[in-house]
mmCIF file of C-alpha atoms and ligand atoms in Angstrom:
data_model
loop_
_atom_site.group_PDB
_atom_site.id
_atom_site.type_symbol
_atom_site.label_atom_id
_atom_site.label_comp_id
_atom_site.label_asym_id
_atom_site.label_seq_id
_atom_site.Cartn_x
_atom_site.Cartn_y
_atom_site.Cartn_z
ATOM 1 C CA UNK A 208 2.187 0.945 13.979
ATOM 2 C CA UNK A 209 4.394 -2.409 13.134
ATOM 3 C CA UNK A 210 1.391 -4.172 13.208
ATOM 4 C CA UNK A 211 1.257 -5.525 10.192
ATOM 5 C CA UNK A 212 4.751 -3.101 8.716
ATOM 6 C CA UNK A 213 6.591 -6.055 8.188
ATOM 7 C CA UNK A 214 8.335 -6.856 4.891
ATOM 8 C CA UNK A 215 5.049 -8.772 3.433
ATOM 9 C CA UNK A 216 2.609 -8.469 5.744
ATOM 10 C CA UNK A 217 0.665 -12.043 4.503
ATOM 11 C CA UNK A 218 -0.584 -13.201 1.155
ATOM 12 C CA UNK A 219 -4.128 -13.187 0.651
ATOM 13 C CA UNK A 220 -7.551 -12.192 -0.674
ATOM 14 C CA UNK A 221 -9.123 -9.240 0.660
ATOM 15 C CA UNK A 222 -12.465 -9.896 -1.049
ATOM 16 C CA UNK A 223 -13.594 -11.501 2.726
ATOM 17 C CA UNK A 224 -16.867 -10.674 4.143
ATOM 18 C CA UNK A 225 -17.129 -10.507 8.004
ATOM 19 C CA UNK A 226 -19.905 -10.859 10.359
ATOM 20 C CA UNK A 227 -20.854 -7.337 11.919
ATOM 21 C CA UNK A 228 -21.859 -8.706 15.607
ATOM 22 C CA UNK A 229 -22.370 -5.170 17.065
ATOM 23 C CA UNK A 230 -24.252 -3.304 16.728
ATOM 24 C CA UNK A 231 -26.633 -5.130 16.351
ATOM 25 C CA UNK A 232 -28.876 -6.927 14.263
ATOM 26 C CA UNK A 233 -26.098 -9.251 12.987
ATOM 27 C CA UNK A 234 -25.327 -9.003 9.356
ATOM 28 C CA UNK A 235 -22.385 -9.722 6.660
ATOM 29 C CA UNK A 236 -20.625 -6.989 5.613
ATOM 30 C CA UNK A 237 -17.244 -6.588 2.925
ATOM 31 C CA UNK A 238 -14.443 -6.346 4.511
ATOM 32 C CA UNK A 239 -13.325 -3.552 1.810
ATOM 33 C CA UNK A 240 -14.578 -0.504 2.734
ATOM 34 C CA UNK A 241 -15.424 -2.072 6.356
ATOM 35 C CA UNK A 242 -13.381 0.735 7.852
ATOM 36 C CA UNK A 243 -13.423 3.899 4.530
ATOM 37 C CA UNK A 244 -17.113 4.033 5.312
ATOM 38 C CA UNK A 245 -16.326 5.446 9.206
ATOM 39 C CA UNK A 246 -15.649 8.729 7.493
ATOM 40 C CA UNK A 247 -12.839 9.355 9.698
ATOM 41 C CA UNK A 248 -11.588 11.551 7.146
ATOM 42 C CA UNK A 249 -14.448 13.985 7.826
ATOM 43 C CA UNK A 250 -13.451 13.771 11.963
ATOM 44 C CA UNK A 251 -11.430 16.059 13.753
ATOM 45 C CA UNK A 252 -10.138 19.993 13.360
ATOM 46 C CA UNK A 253 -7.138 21.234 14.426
ATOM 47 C CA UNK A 254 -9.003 22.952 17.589
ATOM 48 C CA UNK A 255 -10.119 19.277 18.436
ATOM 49 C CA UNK A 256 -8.084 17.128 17.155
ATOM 50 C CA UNK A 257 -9.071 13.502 16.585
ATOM 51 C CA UNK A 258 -6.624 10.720 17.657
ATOM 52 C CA UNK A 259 -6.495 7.460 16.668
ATOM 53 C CA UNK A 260 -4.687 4.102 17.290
ATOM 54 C CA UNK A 261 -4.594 0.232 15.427
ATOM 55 C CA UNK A 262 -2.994 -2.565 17.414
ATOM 56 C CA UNK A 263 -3.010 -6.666 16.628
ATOM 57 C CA UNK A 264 -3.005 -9.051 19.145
ATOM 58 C CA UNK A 265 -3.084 -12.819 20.041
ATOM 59 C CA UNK A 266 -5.926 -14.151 22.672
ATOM 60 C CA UNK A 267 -2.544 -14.184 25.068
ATOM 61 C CA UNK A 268 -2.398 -10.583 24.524
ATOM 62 C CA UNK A 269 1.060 -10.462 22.450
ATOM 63 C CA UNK A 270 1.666 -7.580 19.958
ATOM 64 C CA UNK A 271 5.406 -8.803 19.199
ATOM 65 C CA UNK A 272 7.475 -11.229 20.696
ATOM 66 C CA UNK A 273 11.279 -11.045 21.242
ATOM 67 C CA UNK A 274 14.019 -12.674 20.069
ATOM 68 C CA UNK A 275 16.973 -14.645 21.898
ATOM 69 C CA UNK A 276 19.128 -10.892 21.815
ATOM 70 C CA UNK A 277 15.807 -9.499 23.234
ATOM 71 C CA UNK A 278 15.102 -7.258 19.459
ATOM 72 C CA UNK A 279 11.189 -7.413 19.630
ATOM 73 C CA UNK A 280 9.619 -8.990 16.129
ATOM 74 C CA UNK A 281 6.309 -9.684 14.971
ATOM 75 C CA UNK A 282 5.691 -13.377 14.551
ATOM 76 C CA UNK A 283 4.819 -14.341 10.675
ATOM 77 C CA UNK A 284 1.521 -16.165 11.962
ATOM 78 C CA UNK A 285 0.232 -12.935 13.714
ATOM 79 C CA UNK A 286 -0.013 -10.636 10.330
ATOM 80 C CA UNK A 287 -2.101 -11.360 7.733
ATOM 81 C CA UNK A 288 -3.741 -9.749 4.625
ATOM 82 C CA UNK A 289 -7.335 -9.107 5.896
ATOM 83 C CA UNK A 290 -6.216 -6.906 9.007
ATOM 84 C CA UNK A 291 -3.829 -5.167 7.018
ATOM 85 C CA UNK A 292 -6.443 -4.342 4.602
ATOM 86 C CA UNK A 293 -8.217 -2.254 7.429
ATOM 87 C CA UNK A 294 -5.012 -1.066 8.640
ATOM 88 C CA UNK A 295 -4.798 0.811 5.430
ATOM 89 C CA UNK A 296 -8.346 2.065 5.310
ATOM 90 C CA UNK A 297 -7.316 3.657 8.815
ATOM 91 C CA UNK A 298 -4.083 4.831 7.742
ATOM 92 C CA UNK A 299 -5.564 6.145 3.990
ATOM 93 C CA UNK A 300 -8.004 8.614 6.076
ATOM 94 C CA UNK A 301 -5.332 10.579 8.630
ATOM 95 C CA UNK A 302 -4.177 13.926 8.205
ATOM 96 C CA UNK A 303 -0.822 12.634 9.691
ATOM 97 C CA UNK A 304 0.852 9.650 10.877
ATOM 98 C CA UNK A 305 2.664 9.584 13.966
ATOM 99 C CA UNK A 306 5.128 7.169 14.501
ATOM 100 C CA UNK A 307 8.841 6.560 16.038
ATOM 101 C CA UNK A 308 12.623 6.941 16.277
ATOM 102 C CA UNK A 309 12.372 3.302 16.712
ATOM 103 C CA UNK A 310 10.189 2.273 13.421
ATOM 104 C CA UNK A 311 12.527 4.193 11.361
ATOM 105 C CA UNK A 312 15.958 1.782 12.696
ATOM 106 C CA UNK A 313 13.866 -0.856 11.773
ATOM 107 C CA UNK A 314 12.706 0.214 8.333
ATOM 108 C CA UNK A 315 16.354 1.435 7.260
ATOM 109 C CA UNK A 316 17.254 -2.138 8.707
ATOM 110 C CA UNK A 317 14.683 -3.733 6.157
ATOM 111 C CA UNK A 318 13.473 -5.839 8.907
ATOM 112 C CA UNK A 319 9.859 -3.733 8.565
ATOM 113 C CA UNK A 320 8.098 -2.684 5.579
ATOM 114 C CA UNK A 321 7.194 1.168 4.569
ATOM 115 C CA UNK A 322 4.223 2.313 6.586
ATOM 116 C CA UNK A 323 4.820 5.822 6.068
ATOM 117 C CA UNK A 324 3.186 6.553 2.428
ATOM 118 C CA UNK A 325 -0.537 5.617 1.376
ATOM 119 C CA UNK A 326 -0.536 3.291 -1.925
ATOM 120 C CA UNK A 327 2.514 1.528 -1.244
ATOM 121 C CA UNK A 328 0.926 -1.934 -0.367
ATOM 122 C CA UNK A 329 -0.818 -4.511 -2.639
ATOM 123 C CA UNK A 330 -4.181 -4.699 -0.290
ATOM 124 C CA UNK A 331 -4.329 -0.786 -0.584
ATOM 125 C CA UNK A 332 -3.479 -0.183 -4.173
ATOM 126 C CA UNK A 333 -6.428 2.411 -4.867
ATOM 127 C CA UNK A 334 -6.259 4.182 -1.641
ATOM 128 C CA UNK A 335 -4.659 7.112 -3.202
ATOM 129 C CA UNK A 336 -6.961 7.741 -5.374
ATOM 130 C CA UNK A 337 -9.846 7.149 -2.594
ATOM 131 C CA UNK A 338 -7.529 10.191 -1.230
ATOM 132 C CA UNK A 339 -7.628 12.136 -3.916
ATOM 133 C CA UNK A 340 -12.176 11.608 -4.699
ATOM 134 C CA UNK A 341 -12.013 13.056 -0.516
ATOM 135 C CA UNK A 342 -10.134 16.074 -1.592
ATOM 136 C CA UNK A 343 -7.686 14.952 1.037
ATOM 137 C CA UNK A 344 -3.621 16.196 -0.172
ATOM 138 C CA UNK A 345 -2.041 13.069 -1.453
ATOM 139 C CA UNK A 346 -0.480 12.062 1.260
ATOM 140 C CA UNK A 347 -0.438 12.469 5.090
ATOM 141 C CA UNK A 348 2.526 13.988 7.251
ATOM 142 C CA UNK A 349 4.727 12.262 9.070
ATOM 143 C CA UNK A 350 5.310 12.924 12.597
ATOM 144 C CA UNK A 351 8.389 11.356 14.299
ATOM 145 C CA UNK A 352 8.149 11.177 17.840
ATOM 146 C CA UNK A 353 11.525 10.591 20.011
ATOM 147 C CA UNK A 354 13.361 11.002 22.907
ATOM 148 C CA UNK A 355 16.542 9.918 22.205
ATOM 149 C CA UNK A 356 16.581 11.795 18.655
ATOM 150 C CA UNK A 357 18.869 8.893 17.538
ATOM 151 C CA UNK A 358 17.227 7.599 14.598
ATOM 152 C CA UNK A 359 18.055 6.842 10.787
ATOM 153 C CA UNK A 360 16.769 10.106 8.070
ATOM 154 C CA UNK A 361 13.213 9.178 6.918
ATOM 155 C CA UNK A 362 13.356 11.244 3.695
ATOM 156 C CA UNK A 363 14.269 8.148 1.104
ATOM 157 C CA UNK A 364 10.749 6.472 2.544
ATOM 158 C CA UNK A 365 8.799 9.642 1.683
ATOM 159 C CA UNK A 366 7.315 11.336 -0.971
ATOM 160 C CA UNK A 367 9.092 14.339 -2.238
ATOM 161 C CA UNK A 368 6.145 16.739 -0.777
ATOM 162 C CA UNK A 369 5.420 15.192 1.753
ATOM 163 C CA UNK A 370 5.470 17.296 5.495
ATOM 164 C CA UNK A 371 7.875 15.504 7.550
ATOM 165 C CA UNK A 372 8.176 16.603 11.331
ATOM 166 C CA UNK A 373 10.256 15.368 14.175
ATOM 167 C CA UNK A 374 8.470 15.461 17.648
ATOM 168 C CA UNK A 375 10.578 15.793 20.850
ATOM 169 C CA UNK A 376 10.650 16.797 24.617
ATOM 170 C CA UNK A 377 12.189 20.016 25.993
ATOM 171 C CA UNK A 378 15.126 17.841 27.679
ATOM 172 C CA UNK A 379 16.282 15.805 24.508
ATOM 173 C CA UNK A 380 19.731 16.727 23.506
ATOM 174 C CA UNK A 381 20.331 20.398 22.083
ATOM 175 C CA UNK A 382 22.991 19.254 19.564
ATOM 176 C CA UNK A 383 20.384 16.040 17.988
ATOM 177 C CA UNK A 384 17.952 19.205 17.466
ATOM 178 C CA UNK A 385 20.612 21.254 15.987
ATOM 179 C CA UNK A 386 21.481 18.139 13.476
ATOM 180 C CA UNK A 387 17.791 17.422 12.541
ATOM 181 C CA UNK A 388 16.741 21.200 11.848
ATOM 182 C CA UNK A 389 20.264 21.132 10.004
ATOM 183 C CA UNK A 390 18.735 18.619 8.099
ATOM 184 C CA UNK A 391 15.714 20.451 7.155
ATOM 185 C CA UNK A 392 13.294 18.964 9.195
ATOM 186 C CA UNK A 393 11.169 20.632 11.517
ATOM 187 C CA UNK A 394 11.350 19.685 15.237
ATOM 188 C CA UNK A 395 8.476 20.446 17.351
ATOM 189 C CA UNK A 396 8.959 20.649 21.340
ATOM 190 C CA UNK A 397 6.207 18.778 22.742
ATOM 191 C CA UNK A 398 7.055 18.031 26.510
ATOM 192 C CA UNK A 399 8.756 19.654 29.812
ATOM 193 C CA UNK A 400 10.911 16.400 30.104
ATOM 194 C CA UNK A 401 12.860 14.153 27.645
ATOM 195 C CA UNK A 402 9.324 12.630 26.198
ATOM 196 C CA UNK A 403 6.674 13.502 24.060
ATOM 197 C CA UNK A 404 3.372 15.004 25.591
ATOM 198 C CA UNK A 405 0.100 13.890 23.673
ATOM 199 C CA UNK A 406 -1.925 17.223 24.234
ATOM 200 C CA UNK A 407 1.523 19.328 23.536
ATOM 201 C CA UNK A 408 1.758 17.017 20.295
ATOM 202 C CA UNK A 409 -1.951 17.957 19.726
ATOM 203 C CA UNK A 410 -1.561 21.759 20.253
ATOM 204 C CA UNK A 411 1.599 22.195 18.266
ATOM 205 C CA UNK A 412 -0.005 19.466 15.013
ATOM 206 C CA UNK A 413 -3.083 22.168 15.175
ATOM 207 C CA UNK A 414 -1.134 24.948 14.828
ATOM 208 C CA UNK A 415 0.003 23.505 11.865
ATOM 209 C CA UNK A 416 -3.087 23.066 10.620
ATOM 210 C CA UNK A 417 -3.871 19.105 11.600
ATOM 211 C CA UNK A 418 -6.657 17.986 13.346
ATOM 212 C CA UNK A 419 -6.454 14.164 12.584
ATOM 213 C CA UNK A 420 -3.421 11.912 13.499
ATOM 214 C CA UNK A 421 -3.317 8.033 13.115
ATOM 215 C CA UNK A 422 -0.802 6.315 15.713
ATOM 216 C CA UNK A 423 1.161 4.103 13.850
ATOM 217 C CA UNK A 424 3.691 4.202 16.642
ATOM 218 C CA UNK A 425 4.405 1.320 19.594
ATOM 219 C CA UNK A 426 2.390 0.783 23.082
ATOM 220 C CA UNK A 427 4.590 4.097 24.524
ATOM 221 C CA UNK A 428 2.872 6.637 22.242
ATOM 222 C CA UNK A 429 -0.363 4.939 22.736
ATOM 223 C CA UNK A 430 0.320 5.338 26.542
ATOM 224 C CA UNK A 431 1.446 8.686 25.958
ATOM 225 C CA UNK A 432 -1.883 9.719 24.118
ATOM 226 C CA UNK A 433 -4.332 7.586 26.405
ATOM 227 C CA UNK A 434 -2.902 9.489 29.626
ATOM 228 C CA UNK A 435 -2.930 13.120 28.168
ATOM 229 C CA UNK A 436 -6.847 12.367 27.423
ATOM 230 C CA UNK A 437 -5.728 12.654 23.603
ATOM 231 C CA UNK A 438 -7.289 9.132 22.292
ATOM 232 C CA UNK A 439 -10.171 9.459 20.326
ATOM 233 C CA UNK A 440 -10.914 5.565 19.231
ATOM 234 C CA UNK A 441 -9.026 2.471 19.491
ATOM 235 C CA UNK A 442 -9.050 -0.153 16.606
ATOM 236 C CA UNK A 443 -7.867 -3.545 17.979
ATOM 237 C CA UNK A 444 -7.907 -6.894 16.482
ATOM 238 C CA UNK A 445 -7.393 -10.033 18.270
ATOM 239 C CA UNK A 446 -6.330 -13.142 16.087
ATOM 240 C CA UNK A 447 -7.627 -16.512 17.465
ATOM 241 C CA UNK A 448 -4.567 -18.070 18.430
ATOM 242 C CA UNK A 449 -2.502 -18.281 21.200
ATOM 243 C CA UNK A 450 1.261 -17.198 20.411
ATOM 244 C CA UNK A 451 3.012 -18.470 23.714
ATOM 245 C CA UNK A 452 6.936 -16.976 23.886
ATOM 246 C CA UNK A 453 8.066 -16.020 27.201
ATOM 247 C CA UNK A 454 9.522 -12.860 26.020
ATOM 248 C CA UNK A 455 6.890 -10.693 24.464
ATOM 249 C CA UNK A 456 5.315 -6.951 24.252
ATOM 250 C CA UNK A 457 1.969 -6.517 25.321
ATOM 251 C CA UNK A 458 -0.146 -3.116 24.109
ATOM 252 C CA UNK A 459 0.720 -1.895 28.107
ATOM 253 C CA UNK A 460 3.701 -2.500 29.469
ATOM 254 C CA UNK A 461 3.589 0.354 31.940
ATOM 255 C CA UNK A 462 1.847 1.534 34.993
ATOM 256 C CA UNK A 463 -1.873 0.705 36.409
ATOM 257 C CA UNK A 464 -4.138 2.298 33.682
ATOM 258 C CA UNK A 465 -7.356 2.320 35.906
ATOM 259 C CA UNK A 466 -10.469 4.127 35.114
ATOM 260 C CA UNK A 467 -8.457 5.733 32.211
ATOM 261 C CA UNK A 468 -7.671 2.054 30.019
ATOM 262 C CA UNK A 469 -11.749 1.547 30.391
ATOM 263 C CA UNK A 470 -12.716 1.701 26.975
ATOM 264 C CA UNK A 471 -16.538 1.439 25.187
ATOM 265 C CA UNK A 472 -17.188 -0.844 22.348
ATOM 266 C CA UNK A 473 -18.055 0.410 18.906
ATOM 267 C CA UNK A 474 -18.346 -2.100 16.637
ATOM 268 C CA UNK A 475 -17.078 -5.747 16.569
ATOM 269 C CA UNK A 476 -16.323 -7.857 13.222
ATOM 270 C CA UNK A 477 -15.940 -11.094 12.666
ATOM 271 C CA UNK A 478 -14.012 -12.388 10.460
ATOM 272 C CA UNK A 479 -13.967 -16.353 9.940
ATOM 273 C CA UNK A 480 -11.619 -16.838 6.740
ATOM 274 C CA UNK A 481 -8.723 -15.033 8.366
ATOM 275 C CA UNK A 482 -5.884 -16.205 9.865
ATOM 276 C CA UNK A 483 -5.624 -19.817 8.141
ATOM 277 C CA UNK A 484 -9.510 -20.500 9.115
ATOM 278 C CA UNK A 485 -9.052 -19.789 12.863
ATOM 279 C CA UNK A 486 -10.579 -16.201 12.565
ATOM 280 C CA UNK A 487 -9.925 -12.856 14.663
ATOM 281 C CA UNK A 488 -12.125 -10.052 15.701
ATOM 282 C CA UNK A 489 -11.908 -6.416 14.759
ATOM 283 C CA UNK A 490 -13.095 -4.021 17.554
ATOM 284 C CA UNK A 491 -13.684 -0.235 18.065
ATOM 285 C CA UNK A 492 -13.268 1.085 21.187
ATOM 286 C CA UNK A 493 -13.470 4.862 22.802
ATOM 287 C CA UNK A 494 -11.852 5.673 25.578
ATOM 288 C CA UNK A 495 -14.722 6.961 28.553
ATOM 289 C CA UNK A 496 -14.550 10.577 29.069
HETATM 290 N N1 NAP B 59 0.850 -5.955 16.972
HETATM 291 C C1 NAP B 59 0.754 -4.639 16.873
HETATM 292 O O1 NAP B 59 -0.321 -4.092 16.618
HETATM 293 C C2 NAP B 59 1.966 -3.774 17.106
HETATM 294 C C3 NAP B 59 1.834 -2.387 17.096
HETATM 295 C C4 NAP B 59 2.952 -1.612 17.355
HETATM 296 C C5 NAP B 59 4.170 -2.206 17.596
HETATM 297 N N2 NAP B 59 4.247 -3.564 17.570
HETATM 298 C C6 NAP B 59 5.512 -4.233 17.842
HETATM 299 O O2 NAP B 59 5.712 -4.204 19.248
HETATM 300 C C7 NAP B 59 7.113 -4.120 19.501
HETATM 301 C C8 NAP B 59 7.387 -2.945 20.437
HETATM 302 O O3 NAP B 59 6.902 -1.766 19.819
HETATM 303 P P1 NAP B 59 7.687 -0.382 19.827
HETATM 304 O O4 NAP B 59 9.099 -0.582 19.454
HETATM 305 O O5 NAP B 59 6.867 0.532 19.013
HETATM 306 O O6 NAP B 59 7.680 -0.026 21.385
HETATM 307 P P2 NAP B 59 7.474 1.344 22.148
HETATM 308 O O7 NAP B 59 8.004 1.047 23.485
HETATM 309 O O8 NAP B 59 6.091 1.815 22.094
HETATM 310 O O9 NAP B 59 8.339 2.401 21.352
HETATM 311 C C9 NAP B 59 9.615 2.693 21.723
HETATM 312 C C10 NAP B 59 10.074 4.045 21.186
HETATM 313 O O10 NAP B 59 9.042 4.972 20.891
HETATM 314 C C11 NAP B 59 9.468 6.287 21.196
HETATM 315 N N3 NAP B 59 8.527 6.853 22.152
HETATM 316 C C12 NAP B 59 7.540 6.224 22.816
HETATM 317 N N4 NAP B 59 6.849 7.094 23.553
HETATM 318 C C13 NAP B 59 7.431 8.311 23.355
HETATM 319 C C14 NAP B 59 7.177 9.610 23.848
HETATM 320 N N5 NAP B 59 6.180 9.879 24.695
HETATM 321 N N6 NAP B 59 7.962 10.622 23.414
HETATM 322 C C15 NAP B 59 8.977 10.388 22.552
HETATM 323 N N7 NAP B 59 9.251 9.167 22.058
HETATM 324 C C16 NAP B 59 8.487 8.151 22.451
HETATM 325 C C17 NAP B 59 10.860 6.173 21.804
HETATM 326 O O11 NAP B 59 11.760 6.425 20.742
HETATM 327 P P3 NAP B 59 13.274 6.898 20.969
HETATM 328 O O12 NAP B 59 14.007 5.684 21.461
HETATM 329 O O13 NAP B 59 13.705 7.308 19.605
HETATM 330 O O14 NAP B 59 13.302 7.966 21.987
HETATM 331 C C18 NAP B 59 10.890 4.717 22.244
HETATM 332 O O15 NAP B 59 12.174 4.151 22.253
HETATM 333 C C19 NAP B 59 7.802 -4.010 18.152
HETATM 334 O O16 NAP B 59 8.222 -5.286 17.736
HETATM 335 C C20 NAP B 59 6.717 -3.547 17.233
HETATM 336 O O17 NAP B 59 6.935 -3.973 15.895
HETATM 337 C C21 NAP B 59 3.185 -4.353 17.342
#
């Protein structure tokens, strides 16, 4: 998610051309249209559903840091225009977005920008349309995954069509499902415990009719999706800098992944121009079956 959600997520060209590395033989590419011309959009039914995930990290393997009252943040320096740009052209191509009960405190709080619509961002102006020339509906659902239930209404950060689900476990409080249905939004029960199960998430997102879910969510739902055998690719970029901070969120915070976090490479771009000249690398990954 967060990535690059905050309020303005760098300034910027994203005319850049990167340096495809793999696969090989070497060659420059545009950065625009870098990620549209995956086709993800054409990946994925709701029998097998395709699942993927976006994260941004420093070379010391930060994806936030935290602040004196422990609130995680994303440093200014680690967001910038160029990875947001590909951020969108992943985001542009889902079916639906799942995110958080977290993300939405901290876009009612103002302290992150909208993630939650495509065309909302300068670097992603004509994505819409893009959309629209796919025959894809003009905008994905949104998919609200939470335990706790305890979150701020997303409705003012949505389109007035748009599908808008909330995603819980069976143990999550009977009167926060009562208040959310109330509320006219449908609550799927994805889990035997408090929690969110990835393949449950799958199953019930396919009965709907989706087969093709960007995870714009935090390192839990990517756990959550990685363990249940639900990932399908993993974008990562790593910005050339070290961030230091000895409070920070790494993209696993949990448990030994083992054989399950080994993950095949893709495609790797280079991009030179972007952050302030030091560069970063965009990477593809699948998880091994
Ligand atoms: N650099 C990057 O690419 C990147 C990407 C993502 C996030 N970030 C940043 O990293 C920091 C931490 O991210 P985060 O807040 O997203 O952390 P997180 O620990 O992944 O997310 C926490 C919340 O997600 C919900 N959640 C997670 N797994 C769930 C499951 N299986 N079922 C139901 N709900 C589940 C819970 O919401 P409830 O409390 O509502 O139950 C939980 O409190 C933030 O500053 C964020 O902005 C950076």
């Amino acid at each position: 998610m967060a990535k690059s959600a905050e309020t303005n997520p760098g300034a910027g060209s994203v005319e850049s051309t990167l340096l495809r590395l793999y696969p090989d033989p070497a060659e420059p590419v545009a950065l625009t249209g870098c990620y549209l011309q995956l086709g993800l959009h054409r990946f994925g039914t709701p029998q097998a559903p395709f699942v993927y995930a976006n994260f941004l990290s420093s070379l010391d393997g930060r994806i936030a840091l935290a602040a004196s009252d422990g609130r995680p943040y994303l440093p200014r320096s680690l967001t910038n225009a160029n990875d947001f740009r590909l951020f969108l052209e992943l985001h542009c191509q889902a079916d639906c977005l799942i995110t958080h009960g977290s993300y939405l405190k901290e876009l009612a709080a103002g302290r992150l920008g909208n993630i939650l619509q495509v065309g909302l961002h300068a670097q992603g102006k004509q994505l819409p349309g893009w959309r629209s020339l796919q025959g894809l509906p003009d905008q994905p659902a949104v998919v609200i995954a939470s335990a706790s239930l305890d979150f701020p209404p997303p409705r003012a950060f949505l389109q007035p069509e748009q599908a808008c689900y909330i995603a819980t476990g069976q143990q999550a409080r009977a009167e926060r499902v009562a208040y959310w249905q109330d509320q006219g939004y449908p609550v799927l029960v994805a889990g035997t415990r408090r929690e969110v199960e990835g393949g449950l998430l799958m199953d019930a997102l396919g009965r709907l009719g989706y087969g093709r879910a960007y995870l714009i969510a935090g390192p839990g739902m990517l756990e959550t999706m990685l363990r249940d055998g639900c990932l399908s690719r993993l974008f990562h970029t790593t910005t050339h800098q070290l961030l230091g901070g000895t409070d920070f969120r790494s993209l696993s915070p949990g448990p030994e992944y083992g054989r399950l976090g080994h993950l095949r490479l893709l495609s790797l771009h280079y991009d030179s121009s972007s952050p302030a000249g030091a560069g970063q690398c965009f990477a593809q990954f699948e998880p091994l079956k």
